[in-house]
Every structure is written in structure tokens, then in C-alpha cells.
Rosetta silent file (secondary structure, phi, psi, omega in degrees, C-alpha in Angstrom):
SEQUENCE: LIKKCLSPQDYKGQKLAEQIFQGIILVSAVIGFIYGYITEQFGWTVYIVMAGFALSCLLTLPPWPMYRRNPLKWLPVQESGTEEKKSADRKPKRHAKS
SCORE:     score description
SCORE:     0.000 S_00000001
   1 L     0.000  -52.666  172.483  108.368  116.804   98.070 S_00000001
   2 H   -64.449  -35.592 -169.187  108.593  115.587  101.631 S_00000001
   3 H   -56.611  -55.944 -177.888  104.991  116.149  101.972 S_00000001
   4 H   -64.702  -31.022  170.245  104.619  113.644   99.165 S_00000001
   5 H   -78.361  -20.826  166.700  107.011  110.991  100.150 S_00000001
   6 L   -86.393   15.878  175.532  105.285  110.947  103.569 S_00000001
   7 L   -64.468  159.270  172.835  101.629  110.659  102.308 S_00000001
   8 L   -74.248  169.922  177.876   99.743  107.384  103.895 S_00000001
   9 L   -93.476  157.903  174.347   99.086  104.704  101.722 S_00000001
  10 L   -57.180 -175.674  171.003   95.761  104.141   99.628 S_00000001
  11 H   -80.830  -43.752  174.746   92.910  101.519  100.314 S_00000001
  12 H   -81.393  -32.213  151.660   94.589   99.508   97.310 S_00000001
  13 H   -27.834  -57.489  169.116   98.001  100.115   98.299 S_00000001
  14 H   -60.474  -45.317 -177.515   97.046   98.455  101.949 S_00000001
  15 H   -47.384  -58.623 -172.143   95.717   95.613   99.743 S_00000001
  16 H   -66.861  -55.025 -160.202   98.931   94.990   98.003 S_00000001
  17 H   -53.254  -39.285  171.012  100.992   95.504  101.111 S_00000001
  18 H   -38.217  -91.521 -139.573   98.830   92.743  103.004 S_00000001
  19 H   -57.650  -23.480  173.220   99.028   90.473   99.980 S_00000001
  20 H   -82.179  -47.349  173.005  102.949   90.803   99.608 S_00000001
  21 H   -34.010  -69.865 -173.693  103.504   90.728  103.650 S_00000001
  22 H   -70.341  -31.263  151.488  101.516   87.275  103.376 S_00000001
  23 H   -35.460  -64.014  176.435  103.161   86.043  100.462 S_00000001
  24 H   -49.442  -59.109 -178.534  106.899   86.516  101.972 S_00000001
  25 H   -65.393  -15.270 -173.273  105.857   85.215  105.021 S_00000001
  26 H   -99.071  -20.359  174.464  104.210   81.898  103.952 S_00000001
  27 H   -61.209  -61.591  150.717  106.976   81.529  101.395 S_00000001
  28 H    -7.106  -72.635  173.421  109.566   82.292  103.870 S_00000001
  29 H   -42.687  -55.935 -177.286  107.891   79.579  105.963 S_00000001
  30 H   -54.273  -39.944 -177.117  107.714   76.630  103.554 S_00000001
  31 H   -76.420  -39.728 -173.549  111.668   77.247  102.793 S_00000001
  32 H   -70.337  -60.379  177.676  112.524   77.369  106.493 S_00000001
  33 H   -28.556  -57.794  169.632  110.408   74.311  107.123 S_00000001
  34 H   -53.724  -60.693  169.236  111.855   72.446  104.270 S_00000001
  35 H   -48.080  -60.469 -169.640  115.449   73.377  105.130 S_00000001
  36 H   -52.069  -82.773  176.224  115.079   73.026  108.715 S_00000001
  37 H   -11.368  -41.805  167.891  113.515   69.453  108.053 S_00000001
  38 H   -67.936  -53.843  168.138  116.499   68.479  105.995 S_00000001
  39 H   -93.353    5.368 -173.963  119.231   69.484  107.794 S_00000001
  40 L    75.121    8.745 -176.346  117.708   68.676  111.134 S_00000001
  41 L  -123.488  104.217 -177.696  117.935   71.964  112.565 S_00000001
  42 H   -26.998  -46.900 -175.467  115.172   73.479  114.005 S_00000001
  43 H   -44.105  -49.494 -153.543  117.398   77.010  114.403 S_00000001
  44 H   -85.949  -16.725  161.396  117.592   77.508  110.666 S_00000001
  45 H   -43.995  -75.304 -160.307  113.824   77.484  110.293 S_00000001
  46 H   -53.730  -38.571 -173.423  113.027   80.132  112.718 S_00000001
  47 H   -66.063  -52.976 -164.852  116.377   82.185  110.894 S_00000001
  48 H   -78.185  -28.463  158.866  114.710   81.932  107.752 S_00000001
  49 H   -52.473  -48.688  166.029  111.222   82.693  109.102 S_00000001
  50 H   -54.571  -29.996  172.531  112.838   85.614  110.730 S_00000001
  51 H   -92.610  -31.607  164.661  114.527   86.806  107.756 S_00000001
  52 H   -66.288  -43.774 -168.845  111.120   86.486  105.739 S_00000001
  53 H   -83.879  -25.468  174.449  109.489   88.662  108.172 S_00000001
  54 H   -83.312  -29.570  169.559  112.299   91.557  108.249 S_00000001
  55 H   -77.062  -61.685 -147.872  111.987   91.784  104.089 S_00000001
  56 H   -71.261   -8.260 -177.091  108.351   91.814  104.237 S_00000001
  57 H   -89.907  -44.660  175.890  108.432   94.525  106.947 S_00000001
  58 H   -50.740  -42.108 -165.653  111.246   96.463  104.786 S_00000001
  59 H   -61.333  -50.112 -158.741  109.130   95.805  101.745 S_00000001
  60 H  -108.972  -31.328 -172.897  105.352   96.769  103.281 S_00000001
  61 L   -94.222  -24.475  177.525  105.948   99.276  105.961 S_00000001
  62 L   -69.917  156.592 -176.900  107.643  102.595  104.633 S_00000001
  63 L   -91.063   67.290  168.708  104.822  104.150  102.550 S_00000001
  64 L   -26.486  146.637  153.749  106.817  103.317   98.862 S_00000001
  65 H   -30.567  -64.295 -170.261  105.357  105.141   95.824 S_00000001
  66 H   -66.133   25.424 -169.428  103.588  101.902   94.589 S_00000001
  67 H  -108.477  -44.931  164.335  101.729  102.110   97.605 S_00000001
  68 L   -66.768    3.101 -171.067  100.386  105.500   96.557 S_00000001
  69 L   -53.527  -33.769 -152.166   98.966  104.986   93.164 S_00000001
  70 L  -151.735   72.895 -173.310   95.401  105.777   94.023 S_00000001
  71 L   -59.294  124.760 -179.699   95.045  108.637   96.138 S_00000001
  72 L   -78.116  169.802 -155.864   91.610  109.456   97.396 S_00000001
  73 L   -97.904  137.576  176.007   89.322  112.157   96.103 S_00000001
  74 L  -112.956  123.418  160.004   88.418  114.447   99.145 S_00000001
  75 L   -38.386  165.637  174.537   85.470  116.602   99.020 S_00000001
  76 L   -73.095  154.001  166.524   85.862  120.463   98.713 S_00000001
  77 L   -74.903  116.283 -159.162   86.195  122.401  101.675 S_00000001
  78 L   -88.304 -168.243  153.467   82.982  124.113  102.618 S_00000001
  79 L  -101.360  158.770 -173.387   82.692  127.429  104.679 S_00000001
  80 L   -63.004  -36.395 -162.325   81.508  127.503  108.247 S_00000001
  81 H   -60.588  -41.998  177.006   78.833  129.896  107.306 S_00000001
  82 H   -81.070    0.611  121.427   76.901  127.186  105.571 S_00000001
  83 H   -36.984  -28.183 -167.640   77.443  124.709  107.978 S_00000001
  84 H  -111.868  -25.716  166.097   75.727  126.628  110.903 S_00000001
  85 H   -56.680  -44.163 -168.002   72.777  127.272  108.444 S_00000001
  86 H   -78.719  -19.192 -179.676   72.184  123.795  107.707 S_00000001
  87 H   -83.496  -51.093  178.229   72.403  122.677  111.622 S_00000001
  88 H   -46.761  -50.723  178.127   69.891  125.651  112.366 S_00000001
  89 L   -65.955   -4.808 -152.917   67.414  124.521  109.767 S_00000001
  90 L  -112.110  139.624  179.172   67.106  120.687  110.936 S_00000001
  91 L   -81.261  138.115  165.575   64.308  119.880  113.815 S_00000001
  92 L   -54.600  130.500  176.245   65.639  118.181  116.754 S_00000001
  93 L   -80.045  139.875 -170.067   64.736  114.439  116.597 S_00000001
  94 L  -103.585  141.518  163.693   62.056  112.898  119.052 S_00000001
  95 L   -99.990  122.307  168.978   63.038  109.504  120.232 S_00000001
  96 L   -34.418  117.412 -175.281   60.217  107.060  120.520 S_00000001
  97 L   -72.614  110.076  146.221   59.181  106.292  124.328 S_00000001
  98 L   -75.476    0.000    0.000   59.589  102.838  125.018 S_00000001
């Protein structure tokens, strides 16, 4: 259970996390700018953007299960004996002289 909770995000999960992060930052920036413009207080703009950043970090940094739905298919483990035979059968490459 612990290993499953701490497994990293897959590639599609990384893309989803990036889209969520950018969307929240963009929306909070627009809302913050409009609200700061209306109230004529630049501080509110900064606070709203910082709140959006904190929310996006909370939603995208931990490896939530929605980011781990498409795990990678790894190749099976090969025995070390077959690896040594393959490397011994290879001829050394000769580089062309320049």
C-alpha cells in the first residue's frame, strides 16, 4: 500500500498535472488582476495569485492516484549471463580517421 501511494506519476499524469497547474495560475492571475484593478489595491492581486499558486501546488505536487492511471510497461528482467554473451559477441567498432 505504501509503495503504491509513493509511486511516481506517469507521463499522461505529468501532462495532466502541468495543464492543471497552468490553468489555475492563469485563472488566479486574471481574477487577481481584475479584482486588484477594481479595488485599486495591487496587494490583492498578489494575494490572489499566491493563493492560486498554493492551490496548484497542493493539487499537482503530491502523486495523487489520478496522476498514476497509466503506469509504464517495463521490459522483463534478463539474466546477467545472456547480457555477457551478447557483449562478447559484438565486434569493436572502428571509427573513421578524420
